[in-house]
PDB file of C-alpha atoms in Angstrom:
ATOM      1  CA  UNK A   1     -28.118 -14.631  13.633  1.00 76.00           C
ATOM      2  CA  UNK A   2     -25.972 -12.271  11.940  1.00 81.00           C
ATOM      3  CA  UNK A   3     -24.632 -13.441   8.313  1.00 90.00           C
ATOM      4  CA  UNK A   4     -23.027 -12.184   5.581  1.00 94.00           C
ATOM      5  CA  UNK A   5     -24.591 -11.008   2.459  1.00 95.00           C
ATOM      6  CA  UNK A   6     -23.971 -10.615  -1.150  1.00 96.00           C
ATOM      7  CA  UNK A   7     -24.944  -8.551  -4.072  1.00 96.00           C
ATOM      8  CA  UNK A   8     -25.918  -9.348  -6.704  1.00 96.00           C
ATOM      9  CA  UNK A   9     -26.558 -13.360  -6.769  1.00 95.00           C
ATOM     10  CA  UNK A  10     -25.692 -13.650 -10.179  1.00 96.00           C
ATOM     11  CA  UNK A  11     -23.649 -10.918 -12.853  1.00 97.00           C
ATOM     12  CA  UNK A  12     -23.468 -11.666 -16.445  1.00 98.00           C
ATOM     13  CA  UNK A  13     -21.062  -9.040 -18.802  1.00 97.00           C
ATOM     14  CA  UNK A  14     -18.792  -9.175 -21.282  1.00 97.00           C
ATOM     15  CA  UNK A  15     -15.661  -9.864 -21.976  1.00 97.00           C
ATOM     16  CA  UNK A  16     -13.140  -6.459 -21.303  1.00 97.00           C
ATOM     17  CA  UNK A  17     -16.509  -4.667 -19.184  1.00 98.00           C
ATOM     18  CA  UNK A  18     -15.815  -3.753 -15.128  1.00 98.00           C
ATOM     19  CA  UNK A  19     -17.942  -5.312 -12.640  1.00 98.00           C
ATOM     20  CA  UNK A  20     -18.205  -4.723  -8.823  1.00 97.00           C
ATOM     21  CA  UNK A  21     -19.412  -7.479  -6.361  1.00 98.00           C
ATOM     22  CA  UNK A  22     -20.630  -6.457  -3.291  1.00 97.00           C
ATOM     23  CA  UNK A  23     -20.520  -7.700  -0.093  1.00 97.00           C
ATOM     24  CA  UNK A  24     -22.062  -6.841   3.799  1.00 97.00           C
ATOM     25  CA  UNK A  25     -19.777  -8.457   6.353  1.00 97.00           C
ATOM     26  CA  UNK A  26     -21.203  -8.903   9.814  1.00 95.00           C
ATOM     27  CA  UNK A  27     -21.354  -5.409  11.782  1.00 92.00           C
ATOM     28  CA  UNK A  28     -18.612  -6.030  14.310  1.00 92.00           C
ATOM     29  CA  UNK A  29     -16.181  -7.717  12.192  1.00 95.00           C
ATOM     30  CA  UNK A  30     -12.765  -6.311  11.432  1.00 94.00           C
ATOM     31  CA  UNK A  31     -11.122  -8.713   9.272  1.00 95.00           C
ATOM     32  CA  UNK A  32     -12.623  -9.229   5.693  1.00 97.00           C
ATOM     33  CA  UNK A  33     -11.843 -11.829   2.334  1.00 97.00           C
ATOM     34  CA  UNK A  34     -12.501 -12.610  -1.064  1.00 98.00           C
ATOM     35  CA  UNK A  35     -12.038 -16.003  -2.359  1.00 97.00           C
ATOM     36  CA  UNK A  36     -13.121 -17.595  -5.382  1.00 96.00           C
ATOM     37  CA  UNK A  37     -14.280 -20.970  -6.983  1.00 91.00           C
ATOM     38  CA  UNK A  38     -13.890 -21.498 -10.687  1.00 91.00           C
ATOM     39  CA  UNK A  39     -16.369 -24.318 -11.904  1.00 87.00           C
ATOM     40  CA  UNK A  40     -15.044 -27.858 -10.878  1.00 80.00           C
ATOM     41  CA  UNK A  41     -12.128 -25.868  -9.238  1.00 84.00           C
ATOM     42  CA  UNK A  42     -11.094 -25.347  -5.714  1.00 87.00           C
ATOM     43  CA  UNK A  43     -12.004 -22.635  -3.657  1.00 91.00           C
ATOM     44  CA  UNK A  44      -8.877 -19.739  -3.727  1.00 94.00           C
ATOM     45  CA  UNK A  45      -7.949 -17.246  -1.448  1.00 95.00           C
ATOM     46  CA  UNK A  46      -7.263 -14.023  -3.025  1.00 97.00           C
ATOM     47  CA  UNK A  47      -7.101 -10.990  -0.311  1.00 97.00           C
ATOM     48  CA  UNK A  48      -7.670  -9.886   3.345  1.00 96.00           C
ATOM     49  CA  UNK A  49      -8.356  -6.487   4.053  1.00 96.00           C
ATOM     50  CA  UNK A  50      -8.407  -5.208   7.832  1.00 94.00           C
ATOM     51  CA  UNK A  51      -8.116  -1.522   9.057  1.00 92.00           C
ATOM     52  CA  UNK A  52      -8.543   0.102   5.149  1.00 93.00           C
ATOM     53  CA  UNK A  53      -6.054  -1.383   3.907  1.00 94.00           C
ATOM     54  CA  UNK A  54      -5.229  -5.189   2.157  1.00 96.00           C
ATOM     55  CA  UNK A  55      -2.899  -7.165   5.058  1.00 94.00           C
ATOM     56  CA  UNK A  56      -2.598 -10.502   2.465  1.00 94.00           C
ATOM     57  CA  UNK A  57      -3.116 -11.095  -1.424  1.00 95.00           C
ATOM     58  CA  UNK A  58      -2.733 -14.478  -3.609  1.00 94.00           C
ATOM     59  CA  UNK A  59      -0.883 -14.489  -6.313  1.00 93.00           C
ATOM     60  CA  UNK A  60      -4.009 -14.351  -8.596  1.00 93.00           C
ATOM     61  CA  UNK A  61      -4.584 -10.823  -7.044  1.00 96.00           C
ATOM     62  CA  UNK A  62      -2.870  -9.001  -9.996  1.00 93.00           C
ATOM     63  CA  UNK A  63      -3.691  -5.580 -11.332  1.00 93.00           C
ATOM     64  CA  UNK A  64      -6.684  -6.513 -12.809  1.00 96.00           C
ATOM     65  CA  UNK A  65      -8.709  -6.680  -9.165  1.00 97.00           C
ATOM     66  CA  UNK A  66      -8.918  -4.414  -6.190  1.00 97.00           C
ATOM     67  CA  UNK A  67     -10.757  -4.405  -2.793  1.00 97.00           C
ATOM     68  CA  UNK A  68     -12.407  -1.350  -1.035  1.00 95.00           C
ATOM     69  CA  UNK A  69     -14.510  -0.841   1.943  1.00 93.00           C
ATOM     70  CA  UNK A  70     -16.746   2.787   0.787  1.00 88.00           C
ATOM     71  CA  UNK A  71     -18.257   3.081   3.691  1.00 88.00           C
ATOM     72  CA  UNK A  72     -18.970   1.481   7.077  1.00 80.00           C
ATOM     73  CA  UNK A  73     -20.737  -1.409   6.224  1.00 88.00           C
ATOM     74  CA  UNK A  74     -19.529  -2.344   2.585  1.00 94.00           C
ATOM     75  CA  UNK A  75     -16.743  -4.346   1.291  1.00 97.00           C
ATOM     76  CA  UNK A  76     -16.296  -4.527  -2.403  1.00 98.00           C
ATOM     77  CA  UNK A  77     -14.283  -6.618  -4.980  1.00 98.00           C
ATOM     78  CA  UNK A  78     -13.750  -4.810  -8.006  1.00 98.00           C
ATOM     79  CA  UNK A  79     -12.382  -6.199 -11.767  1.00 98.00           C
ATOM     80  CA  UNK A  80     -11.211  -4.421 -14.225  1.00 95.00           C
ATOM     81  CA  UNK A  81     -11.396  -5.309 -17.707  1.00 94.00           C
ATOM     82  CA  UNK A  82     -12.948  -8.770 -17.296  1.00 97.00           C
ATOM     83  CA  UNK A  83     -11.657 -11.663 -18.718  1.00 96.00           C
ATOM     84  CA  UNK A  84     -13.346 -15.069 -19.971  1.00 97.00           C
ATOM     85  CA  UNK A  85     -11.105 -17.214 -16.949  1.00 96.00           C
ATOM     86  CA  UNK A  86     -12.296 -15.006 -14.775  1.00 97.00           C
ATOM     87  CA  UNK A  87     -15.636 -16.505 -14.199  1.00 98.00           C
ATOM     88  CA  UNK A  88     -16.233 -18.317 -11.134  1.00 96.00           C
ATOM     89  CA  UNK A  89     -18.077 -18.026  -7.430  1.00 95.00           C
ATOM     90  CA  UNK A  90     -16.515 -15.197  -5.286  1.00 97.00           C
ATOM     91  CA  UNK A  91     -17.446 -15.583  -1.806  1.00 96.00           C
ATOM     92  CA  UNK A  92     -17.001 -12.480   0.568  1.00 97.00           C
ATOM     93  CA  UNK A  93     -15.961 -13.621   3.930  1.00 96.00           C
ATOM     94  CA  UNK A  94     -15.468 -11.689   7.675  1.00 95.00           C
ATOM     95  CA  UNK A  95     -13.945 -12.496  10.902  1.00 94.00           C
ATOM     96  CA  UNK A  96     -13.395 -10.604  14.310  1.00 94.00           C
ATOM     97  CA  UNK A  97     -10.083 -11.557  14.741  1.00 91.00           C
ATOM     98  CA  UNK A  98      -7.267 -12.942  12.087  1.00 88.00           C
ATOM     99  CA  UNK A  99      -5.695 -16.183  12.561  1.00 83.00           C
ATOM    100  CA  UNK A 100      -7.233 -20.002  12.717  1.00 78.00           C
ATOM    101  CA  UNK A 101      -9.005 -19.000  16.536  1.00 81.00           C
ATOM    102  CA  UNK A 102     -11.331 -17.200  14.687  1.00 87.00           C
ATOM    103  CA  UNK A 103     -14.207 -18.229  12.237  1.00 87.00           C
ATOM    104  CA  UNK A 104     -14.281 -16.897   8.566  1.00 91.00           C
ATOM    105  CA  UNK A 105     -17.677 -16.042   8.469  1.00 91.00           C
ATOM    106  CA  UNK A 106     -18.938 -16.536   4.229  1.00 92.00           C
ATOM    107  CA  UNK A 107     -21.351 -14.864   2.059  1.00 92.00           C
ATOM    108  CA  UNK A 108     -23.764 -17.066  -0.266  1.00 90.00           C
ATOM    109  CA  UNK A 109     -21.751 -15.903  -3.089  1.00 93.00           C
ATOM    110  CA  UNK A 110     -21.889 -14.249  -6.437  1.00 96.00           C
ATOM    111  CA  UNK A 111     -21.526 -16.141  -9.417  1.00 96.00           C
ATOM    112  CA  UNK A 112     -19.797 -14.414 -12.416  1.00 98.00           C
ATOM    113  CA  UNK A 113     -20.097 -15.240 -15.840  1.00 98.00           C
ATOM    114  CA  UNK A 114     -17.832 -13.374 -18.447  1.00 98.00           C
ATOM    115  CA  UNK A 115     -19.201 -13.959 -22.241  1.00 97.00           C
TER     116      UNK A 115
ATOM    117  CA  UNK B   1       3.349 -25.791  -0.698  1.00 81.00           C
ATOM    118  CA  UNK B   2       0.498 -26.483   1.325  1.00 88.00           C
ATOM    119  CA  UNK B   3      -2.839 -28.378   0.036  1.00 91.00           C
ATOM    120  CA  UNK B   4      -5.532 -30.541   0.784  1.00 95.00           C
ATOM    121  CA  UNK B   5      -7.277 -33.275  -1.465  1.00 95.00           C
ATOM    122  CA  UNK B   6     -10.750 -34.770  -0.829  1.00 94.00           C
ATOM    123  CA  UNK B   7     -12.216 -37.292  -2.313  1.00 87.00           C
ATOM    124  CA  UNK B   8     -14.728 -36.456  -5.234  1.00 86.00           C
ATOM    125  CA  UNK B   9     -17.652 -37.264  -5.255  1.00 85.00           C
ATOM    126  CA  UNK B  10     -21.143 -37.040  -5.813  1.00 94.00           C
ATOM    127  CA  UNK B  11     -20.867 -39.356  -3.073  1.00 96.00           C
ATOM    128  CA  UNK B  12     -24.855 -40.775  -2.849  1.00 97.00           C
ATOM    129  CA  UNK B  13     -26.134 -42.692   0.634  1.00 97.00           C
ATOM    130  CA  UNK B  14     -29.525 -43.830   1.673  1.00 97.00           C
ATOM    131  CA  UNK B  15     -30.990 -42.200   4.859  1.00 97.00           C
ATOM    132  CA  UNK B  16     -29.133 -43.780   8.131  1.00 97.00           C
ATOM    133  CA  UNK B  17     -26.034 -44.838   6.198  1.00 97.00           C
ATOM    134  CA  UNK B  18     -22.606 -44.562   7.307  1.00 97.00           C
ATOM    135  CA  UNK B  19     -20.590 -41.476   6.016  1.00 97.00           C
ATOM    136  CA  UNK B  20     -17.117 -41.082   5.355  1.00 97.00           C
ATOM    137  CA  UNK B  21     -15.573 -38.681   3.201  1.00 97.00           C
ATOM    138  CA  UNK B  22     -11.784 -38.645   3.532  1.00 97.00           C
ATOM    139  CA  UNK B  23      -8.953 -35.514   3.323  1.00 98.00           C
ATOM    140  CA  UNK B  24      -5.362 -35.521   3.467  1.00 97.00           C
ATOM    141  CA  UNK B  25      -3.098 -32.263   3.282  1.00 96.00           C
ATOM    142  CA  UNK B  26      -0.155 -31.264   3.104  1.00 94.00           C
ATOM    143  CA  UNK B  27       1.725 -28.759   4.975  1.00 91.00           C
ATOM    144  CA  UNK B  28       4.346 -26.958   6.432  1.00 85.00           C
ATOM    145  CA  UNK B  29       4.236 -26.508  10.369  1.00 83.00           C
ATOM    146  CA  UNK B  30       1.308 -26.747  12.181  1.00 85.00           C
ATOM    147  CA  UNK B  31      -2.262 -25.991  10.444  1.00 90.00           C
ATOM    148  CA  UNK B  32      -5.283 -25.952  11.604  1.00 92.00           C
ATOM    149  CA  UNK B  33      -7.870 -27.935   9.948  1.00 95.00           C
ATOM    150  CA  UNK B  34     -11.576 -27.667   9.354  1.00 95.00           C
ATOM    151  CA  UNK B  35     -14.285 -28.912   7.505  1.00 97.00           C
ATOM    152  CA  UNK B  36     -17.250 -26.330   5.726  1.00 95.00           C
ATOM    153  CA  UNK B  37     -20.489 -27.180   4.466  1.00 95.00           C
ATOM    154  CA  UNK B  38     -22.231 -25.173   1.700  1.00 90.00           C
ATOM    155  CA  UNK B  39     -26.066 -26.028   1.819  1.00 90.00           C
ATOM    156  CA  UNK B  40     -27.676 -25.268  -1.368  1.00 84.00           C
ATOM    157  CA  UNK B  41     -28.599 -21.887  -1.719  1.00 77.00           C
ATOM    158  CA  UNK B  42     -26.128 -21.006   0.721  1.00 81.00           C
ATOM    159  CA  UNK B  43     -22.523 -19.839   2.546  1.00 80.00           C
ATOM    160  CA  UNK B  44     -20.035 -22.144   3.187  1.00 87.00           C
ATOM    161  CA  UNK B  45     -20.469 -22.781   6.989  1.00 91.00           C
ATOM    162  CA  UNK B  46     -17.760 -24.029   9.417  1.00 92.00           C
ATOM    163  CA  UNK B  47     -18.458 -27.612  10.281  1.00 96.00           C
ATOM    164  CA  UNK B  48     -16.287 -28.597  12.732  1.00 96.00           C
ATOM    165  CA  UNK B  49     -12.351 -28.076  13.538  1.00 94.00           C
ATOM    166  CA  UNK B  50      -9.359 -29.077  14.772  1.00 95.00           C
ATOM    167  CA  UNK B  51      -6.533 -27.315  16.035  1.00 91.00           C
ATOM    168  CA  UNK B  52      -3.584 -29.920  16.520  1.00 91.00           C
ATOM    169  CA  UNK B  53      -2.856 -33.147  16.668  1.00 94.00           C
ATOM    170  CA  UNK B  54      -5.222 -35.716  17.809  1.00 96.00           C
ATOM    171  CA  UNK B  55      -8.004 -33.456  18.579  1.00 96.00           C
ATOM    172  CA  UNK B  56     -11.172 -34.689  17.691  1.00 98.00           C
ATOM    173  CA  UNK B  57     -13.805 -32.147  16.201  1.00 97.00           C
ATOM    174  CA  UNK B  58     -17.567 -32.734  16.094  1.00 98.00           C
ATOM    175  CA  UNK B  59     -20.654 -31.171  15.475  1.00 97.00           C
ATOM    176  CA  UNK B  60     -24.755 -32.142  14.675  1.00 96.00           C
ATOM    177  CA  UNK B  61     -22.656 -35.710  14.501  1.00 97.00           C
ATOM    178  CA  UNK B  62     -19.686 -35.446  12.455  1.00 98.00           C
ATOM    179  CA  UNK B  63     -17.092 -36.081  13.779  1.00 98.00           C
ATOM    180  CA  UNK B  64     -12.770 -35.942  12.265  1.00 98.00           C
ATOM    181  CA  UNK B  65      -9.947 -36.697  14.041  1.00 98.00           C
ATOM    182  CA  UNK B  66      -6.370 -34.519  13.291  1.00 97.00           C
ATOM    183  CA  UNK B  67      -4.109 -37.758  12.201  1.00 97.00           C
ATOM    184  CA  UNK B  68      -0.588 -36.228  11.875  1.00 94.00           C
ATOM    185  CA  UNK B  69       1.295 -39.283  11.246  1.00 95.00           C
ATOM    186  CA  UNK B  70      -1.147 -40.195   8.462  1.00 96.00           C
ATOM    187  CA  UNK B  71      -1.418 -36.494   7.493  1.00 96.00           C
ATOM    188  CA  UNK B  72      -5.600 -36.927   7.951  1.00 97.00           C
ATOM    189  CA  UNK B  73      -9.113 -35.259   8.641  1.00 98.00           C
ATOM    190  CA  UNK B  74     -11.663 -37.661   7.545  1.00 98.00           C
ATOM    191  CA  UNK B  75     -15.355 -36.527   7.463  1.00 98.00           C
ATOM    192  CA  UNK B  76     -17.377 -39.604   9.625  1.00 98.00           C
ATOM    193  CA  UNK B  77     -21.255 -39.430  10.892  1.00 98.00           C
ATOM    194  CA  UNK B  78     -22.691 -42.801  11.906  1.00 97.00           C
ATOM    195  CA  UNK B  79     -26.226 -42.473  10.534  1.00 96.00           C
ATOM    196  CA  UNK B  80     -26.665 -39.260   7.627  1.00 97.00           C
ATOM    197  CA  UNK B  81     -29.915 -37.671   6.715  1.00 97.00           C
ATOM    198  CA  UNK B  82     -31.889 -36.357   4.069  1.00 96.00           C
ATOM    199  CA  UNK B  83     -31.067 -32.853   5.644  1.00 96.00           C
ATOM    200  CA  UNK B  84     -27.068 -33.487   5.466  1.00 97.00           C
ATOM    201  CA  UNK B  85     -27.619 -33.193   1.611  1.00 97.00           C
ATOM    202  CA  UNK B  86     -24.666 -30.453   0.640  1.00 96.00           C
ATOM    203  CA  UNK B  87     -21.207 -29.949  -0.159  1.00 94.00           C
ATOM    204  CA  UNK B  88     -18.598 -30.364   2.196  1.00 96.00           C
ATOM    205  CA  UNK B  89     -14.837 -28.866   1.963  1.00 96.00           C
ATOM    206  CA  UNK B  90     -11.870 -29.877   4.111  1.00 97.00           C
ATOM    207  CA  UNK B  91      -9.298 -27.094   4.514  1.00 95.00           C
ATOM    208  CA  UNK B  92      -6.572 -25.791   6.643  1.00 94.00           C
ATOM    209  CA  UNK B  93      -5.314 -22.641   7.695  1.00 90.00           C
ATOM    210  CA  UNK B  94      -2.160 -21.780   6.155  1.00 83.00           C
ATOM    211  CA  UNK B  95       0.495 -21.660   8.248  1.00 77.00           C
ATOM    212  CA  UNK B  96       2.314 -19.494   7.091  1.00 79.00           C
ATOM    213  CA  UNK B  97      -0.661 -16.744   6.867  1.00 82.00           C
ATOM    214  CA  UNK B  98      -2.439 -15.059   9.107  1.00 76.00           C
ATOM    215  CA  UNK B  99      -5.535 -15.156   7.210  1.00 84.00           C
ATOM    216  CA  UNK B 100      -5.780 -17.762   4.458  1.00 90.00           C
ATOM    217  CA  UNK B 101      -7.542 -20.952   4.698  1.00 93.00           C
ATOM    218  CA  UNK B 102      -6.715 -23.732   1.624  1.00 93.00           C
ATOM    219  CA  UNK B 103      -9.774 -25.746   0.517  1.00 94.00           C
ATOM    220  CA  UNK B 104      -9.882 -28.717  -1.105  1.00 93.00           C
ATOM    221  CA  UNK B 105     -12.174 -29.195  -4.127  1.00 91.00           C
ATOM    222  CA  UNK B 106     -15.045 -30.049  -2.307  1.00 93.00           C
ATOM    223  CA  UNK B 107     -17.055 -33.618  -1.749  1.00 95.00           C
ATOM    224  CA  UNK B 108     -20.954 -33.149  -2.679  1.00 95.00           C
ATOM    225  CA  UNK B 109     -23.017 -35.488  -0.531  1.00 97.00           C
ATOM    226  CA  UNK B 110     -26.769 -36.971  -1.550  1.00 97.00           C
ATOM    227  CA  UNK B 111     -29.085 -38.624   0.463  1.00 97.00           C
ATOM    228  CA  UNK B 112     -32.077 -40.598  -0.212  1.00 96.00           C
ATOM    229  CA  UNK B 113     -34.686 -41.179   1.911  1.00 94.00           C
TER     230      UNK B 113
END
C-alpha cells in the first residue's frame, strides 16, 4: 500500500542553524501538509500546498519556515534560523482531493530537536 | 475558535476490556470529525469518521457516534487488544478551511495481556 515517507527520522542542530525535513507524499496525490506536535502539545496545522504554490498557512507559519516541492516527488519544509521552541514532531501529510471527503494521508514523522 | 479536547491519558486496560476514550469540540458550522491512531513507530492513521450528525463511524471495532447536542465523538470498542496498544487523536476538519484538520492532544492507550 502506498504511504508516505519521511527523511530523516530524527535531526539534531543548533540553535540559529537551517534544517530541511523531507517528505515523499503518495505518487498521485495533489494536495500536501505540514503539521507539527511539540512534546505534550497538540498536533498543529501549519500549511497546505497544492499546484506549486501554499493554498492555507497557520498563524505559526511566519517568516522563519517555507514549503517547496523541488521536484516531482518531493515536498519539503524548510526553517530558517532555528529556534529552541521550535522543536517538536513535523508530520508531512498528502491527499487527492482537499476538503473533509478526502483522507490526509501522514508520514511517520521527523522529530526535531534544537540545542 | 474551533477545538477539540480528549481525555488524557495513559489510559491502561487488560486484554478484552471495555474502551472508552471521550472528545468534545467545539466549532463553528458543520465539521467533520475523525479519530487517528499513531502506532508506535508509525503515521497517524485515520480511524474512523463521521461526517454529520448522528452518523456512526466504525472500523476493526471502534466505533463513535457524531452527538451534536452534546457536542461529542467518543472513542468505544467492546473488547480491546494487546494489538490496539497506540495513541489515538480525535479531530475535526475546520470548517472554515479547506484543508485543516484540529487535533486534540491525543489519548495513549495500553493493554495488558
Amino acid at each position: 500500500e502506498p504511504e508516505v515517507t519521511q527523511t530523516p527520522s530524527h535531526q539534531v542542530t543548533q540553535m540559529g542553524q537551517e534544517v530541511i525535513l523531507r517528505c515523499v507524499p503518495i505518487s498521485n496525490h495533489l494536495y500536501f501538509y505540514w503539521y507539527r506536535q511539540i512534546l505534550g502539545q497538540k498536533v498543529e496545522f501549519l500549511v497546505s500546498f497544492y499546484n506549486n504554490e501554499i493554498s492555507e498557512k497557520s498563524e505559526i507559519f511566519d517568516d522563519q519556515f517555507s514549503v517547496e516541492r523541488p521536484d516531482g516527488s518531493n515536498f519539503t519544509l524548510k526553517i530558517r534560523s532555528t529556534k529552541l521552541e521550535d522543536s517538536a514532531m513535523y508530520f508531512c501529510a498528502s491527499s487527492k482531493g482537499s476538503g473533509s471527503n478526502y483522507e490526509q494521508y501522514f508520514g511517520p514523522g521527523t522529530r526535531l530537536t534544537v540545542t | 475558535g474551533n477545538s477539540v479536547t480528549q481525555m488524557e491519558g495513559p489510559v491502561t486496560l487488560s486484554e478484552e476490556a471495555f474502551l472508552t476514550i471521550n472528545c468534545t469540540y467545539t466549532a463553528t458550522g458543520y465539521p467533520s470529525l475523525f479519530w487517528y491512531v499513531q502506532y508506535p513507530g508509525e503515521g497517524l492513521q485515520l480511524l474512523l469518521k463521521a461526517t454529520k450528525a448522528d452518523d456512526k463511524g466504525s472500523n476493526k471495532g471502534f466505533e463513535a457516534t457524531y452527538r451534536k447536542e452534546t457536542t461529542s465523538f467518543h472513542l468505544e470498542k467492546g473488547s480491546v487488544q494487546v494489538s490496539d496498544s497506540a495513541v489515538y487523536f480525535c479531530a475535526l476538519s475546520d470548517p472554515s478551511s479547506a484543508s485543516k484538520i484540529i487535533f486534540g492532544s491525543g489519548t495513549r492507550l495500553s493493554i495488558r495481556p
